[in-house]
Coordinates of C-alpha atoms and ligand atoms in Angstrom, one line a residue:
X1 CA 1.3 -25.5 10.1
X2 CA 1.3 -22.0 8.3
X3 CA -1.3 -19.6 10.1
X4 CA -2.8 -16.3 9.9
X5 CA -3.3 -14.6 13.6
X6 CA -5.1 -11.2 14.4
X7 CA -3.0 -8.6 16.2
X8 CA -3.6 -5.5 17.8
X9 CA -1.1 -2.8 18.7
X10 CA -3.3 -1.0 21.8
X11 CA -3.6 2.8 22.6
X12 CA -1.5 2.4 25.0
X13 CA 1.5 1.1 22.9
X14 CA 0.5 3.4 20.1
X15 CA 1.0 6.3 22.6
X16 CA 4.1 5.5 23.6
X17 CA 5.0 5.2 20.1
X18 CA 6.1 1.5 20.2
X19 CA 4.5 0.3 16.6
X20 CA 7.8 -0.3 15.3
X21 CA 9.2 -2.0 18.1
X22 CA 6.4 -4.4 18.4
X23 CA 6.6 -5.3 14.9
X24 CA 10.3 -6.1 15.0
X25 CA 9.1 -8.4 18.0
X26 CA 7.0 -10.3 15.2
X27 CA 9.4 -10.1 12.7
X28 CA 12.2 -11.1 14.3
X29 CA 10.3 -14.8 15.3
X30 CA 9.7 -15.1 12.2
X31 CA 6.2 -13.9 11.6
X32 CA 5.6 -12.1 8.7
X33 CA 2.9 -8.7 8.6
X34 CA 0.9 -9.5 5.7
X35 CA -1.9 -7.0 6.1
X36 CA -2.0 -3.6 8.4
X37 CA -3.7 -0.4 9.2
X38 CA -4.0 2.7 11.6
X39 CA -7.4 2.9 13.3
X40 CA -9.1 4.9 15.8
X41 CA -12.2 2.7 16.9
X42 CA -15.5 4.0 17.9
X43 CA -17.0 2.9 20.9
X44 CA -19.4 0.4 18.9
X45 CA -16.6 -1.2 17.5
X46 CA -14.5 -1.8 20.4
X47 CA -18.0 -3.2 21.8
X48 CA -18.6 -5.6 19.5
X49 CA -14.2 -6.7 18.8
X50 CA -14.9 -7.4 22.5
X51 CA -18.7 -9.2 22.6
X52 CA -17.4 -12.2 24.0
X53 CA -16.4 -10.3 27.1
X54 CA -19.8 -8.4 27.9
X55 CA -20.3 -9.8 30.9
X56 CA -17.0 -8.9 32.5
X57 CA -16.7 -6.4 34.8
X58 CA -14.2 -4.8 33.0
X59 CA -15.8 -5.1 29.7
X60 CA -16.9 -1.3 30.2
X61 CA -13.8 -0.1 31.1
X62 CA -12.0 -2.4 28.5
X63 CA -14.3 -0.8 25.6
X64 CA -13.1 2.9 26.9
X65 CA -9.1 2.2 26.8
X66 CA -9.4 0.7 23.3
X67 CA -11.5 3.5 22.4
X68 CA -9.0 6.3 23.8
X69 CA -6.4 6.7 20.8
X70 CA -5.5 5.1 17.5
X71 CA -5.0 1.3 17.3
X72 CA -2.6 -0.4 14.9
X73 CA -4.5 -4.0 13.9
X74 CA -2.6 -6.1 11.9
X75 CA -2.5 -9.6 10.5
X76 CA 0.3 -11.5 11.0
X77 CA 1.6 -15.1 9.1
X78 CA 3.8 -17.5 9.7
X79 CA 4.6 -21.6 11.0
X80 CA 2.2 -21.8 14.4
X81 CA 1.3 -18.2 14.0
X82 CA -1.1 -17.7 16.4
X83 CA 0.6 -19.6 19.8
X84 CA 3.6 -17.9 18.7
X85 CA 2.4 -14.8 19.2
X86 CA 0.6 -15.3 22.5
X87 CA 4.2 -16.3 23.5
X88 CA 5.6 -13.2 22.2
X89 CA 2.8 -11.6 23.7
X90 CA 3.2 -12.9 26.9
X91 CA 0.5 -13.2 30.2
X92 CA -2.3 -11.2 30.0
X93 CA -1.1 -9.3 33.4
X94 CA 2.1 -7.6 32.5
X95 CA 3.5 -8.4 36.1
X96 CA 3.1 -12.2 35.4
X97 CA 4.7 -12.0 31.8
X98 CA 8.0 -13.7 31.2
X99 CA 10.9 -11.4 30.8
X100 CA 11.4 -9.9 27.2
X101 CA 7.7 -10.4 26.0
X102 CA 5.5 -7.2 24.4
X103 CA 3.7 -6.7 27.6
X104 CA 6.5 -7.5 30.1
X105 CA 8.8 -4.7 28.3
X106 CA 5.4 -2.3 27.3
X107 CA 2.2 -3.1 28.9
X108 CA 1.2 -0.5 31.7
X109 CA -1.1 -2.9 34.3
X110 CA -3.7 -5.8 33.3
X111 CA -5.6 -4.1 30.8
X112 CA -3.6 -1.5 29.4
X113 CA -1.5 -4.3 28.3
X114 CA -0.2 -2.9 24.7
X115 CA -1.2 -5.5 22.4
X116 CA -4.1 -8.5 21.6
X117 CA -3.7 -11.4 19.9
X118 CA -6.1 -14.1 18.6
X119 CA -6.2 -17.2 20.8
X120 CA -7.9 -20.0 18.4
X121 CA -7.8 -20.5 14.7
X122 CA -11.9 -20.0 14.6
X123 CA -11.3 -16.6 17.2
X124 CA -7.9 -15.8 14.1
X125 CA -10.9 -16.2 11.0
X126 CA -13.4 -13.8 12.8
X127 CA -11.2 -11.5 14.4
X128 CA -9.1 -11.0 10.9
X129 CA -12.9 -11.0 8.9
X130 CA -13.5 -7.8 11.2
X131 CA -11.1 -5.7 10.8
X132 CA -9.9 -6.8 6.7
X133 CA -11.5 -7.7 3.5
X134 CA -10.5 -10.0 1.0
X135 CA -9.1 -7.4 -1.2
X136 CA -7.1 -6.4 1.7
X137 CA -5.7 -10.0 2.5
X138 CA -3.2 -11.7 0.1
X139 CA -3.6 -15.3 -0.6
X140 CA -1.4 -17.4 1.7
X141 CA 2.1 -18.0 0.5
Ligands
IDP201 P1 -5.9 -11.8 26.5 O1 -5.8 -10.4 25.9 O2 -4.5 -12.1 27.1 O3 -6.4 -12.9 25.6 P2 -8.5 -11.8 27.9 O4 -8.8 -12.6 29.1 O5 -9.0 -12.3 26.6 O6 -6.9 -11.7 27.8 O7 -9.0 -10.4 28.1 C1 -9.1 -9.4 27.1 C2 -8.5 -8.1 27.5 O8 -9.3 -7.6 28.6 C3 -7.1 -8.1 28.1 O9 -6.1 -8.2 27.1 C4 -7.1 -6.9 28.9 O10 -6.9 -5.7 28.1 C5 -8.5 -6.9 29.5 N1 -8.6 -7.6 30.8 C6 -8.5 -8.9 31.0 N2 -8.6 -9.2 32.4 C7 -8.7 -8.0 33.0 C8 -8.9 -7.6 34.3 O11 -8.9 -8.4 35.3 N3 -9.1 -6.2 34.6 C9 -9.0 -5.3 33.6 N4 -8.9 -5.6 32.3 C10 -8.7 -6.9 32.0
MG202 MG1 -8.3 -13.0 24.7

């Protein structure tokens, strides 16, 4: 089934200056970028992208990181789009991703793990209804 999927390239991938690599990553499964942009995101922002995780103990520090340099979100297409690219993605903790995934080849440690993706098609709709309007988002193909 064709799906749209919510990615984000994280500061700490953005820093190392890994955009382009990551998006070869998608485009090379077969996923296509249908909508993107460069963000820097204020602390109320990365507080509410991350609500559902308030009552982590990392949810301060988590808020922090993705607040510390420009983000690259982007919204990706394709067949199965959103398990694909939590497989491309890999585990959350880089040191238990499998071996040529984003985070196993750019992550840094368990949350300074370079990119997020959406993990449900009702988590895709919201997360992509954040960061992009419709006049931002093409019609499906
Ligand atoms: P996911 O990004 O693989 O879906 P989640 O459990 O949804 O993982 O966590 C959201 C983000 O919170 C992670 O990508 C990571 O940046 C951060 N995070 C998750 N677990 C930890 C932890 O144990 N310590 C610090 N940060 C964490
Ligand atoms: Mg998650």
């Amino acid at each position: 089934m064709k799906e749209r999927t919510l990615s984000i390239i994280k500061p700490d991938a953005v820093e190392k200056n890994k955009i382009g690599a990551i998006l070869s990553k998608f485009e090379d499964a077969g996923l296509r970028v249908v909508a993107a942009k460069r963000l820097h995101l204020t602390s109320e922002q990365a507080g509410a992208f991350y609500a559902v995780h308030k009552e982590r103990p990392f949810y301060g520090s988590l808020c922090e990181f993705m607040t510390s340099g420009p983000v690259l979100v982007s919204v990706l297409e394709g067949e199965n789009a959103i398990a694909r690219n939590r497989e491309l993605m890999g585990a959350t903790d880089p040191a238990k991703a499998a071996d040529g995934t984003i985070r196993k080849l750019y992550a840094t440690n368990i949350e300074r793990n370079a990119v997020h993706g959406s993990d449900a098609p009702e988590t895709a709709r919201v997360e992509i209804g954040f960061f992009f309007n419709g006049l931002e988002l093409p019609p499906m193909e």
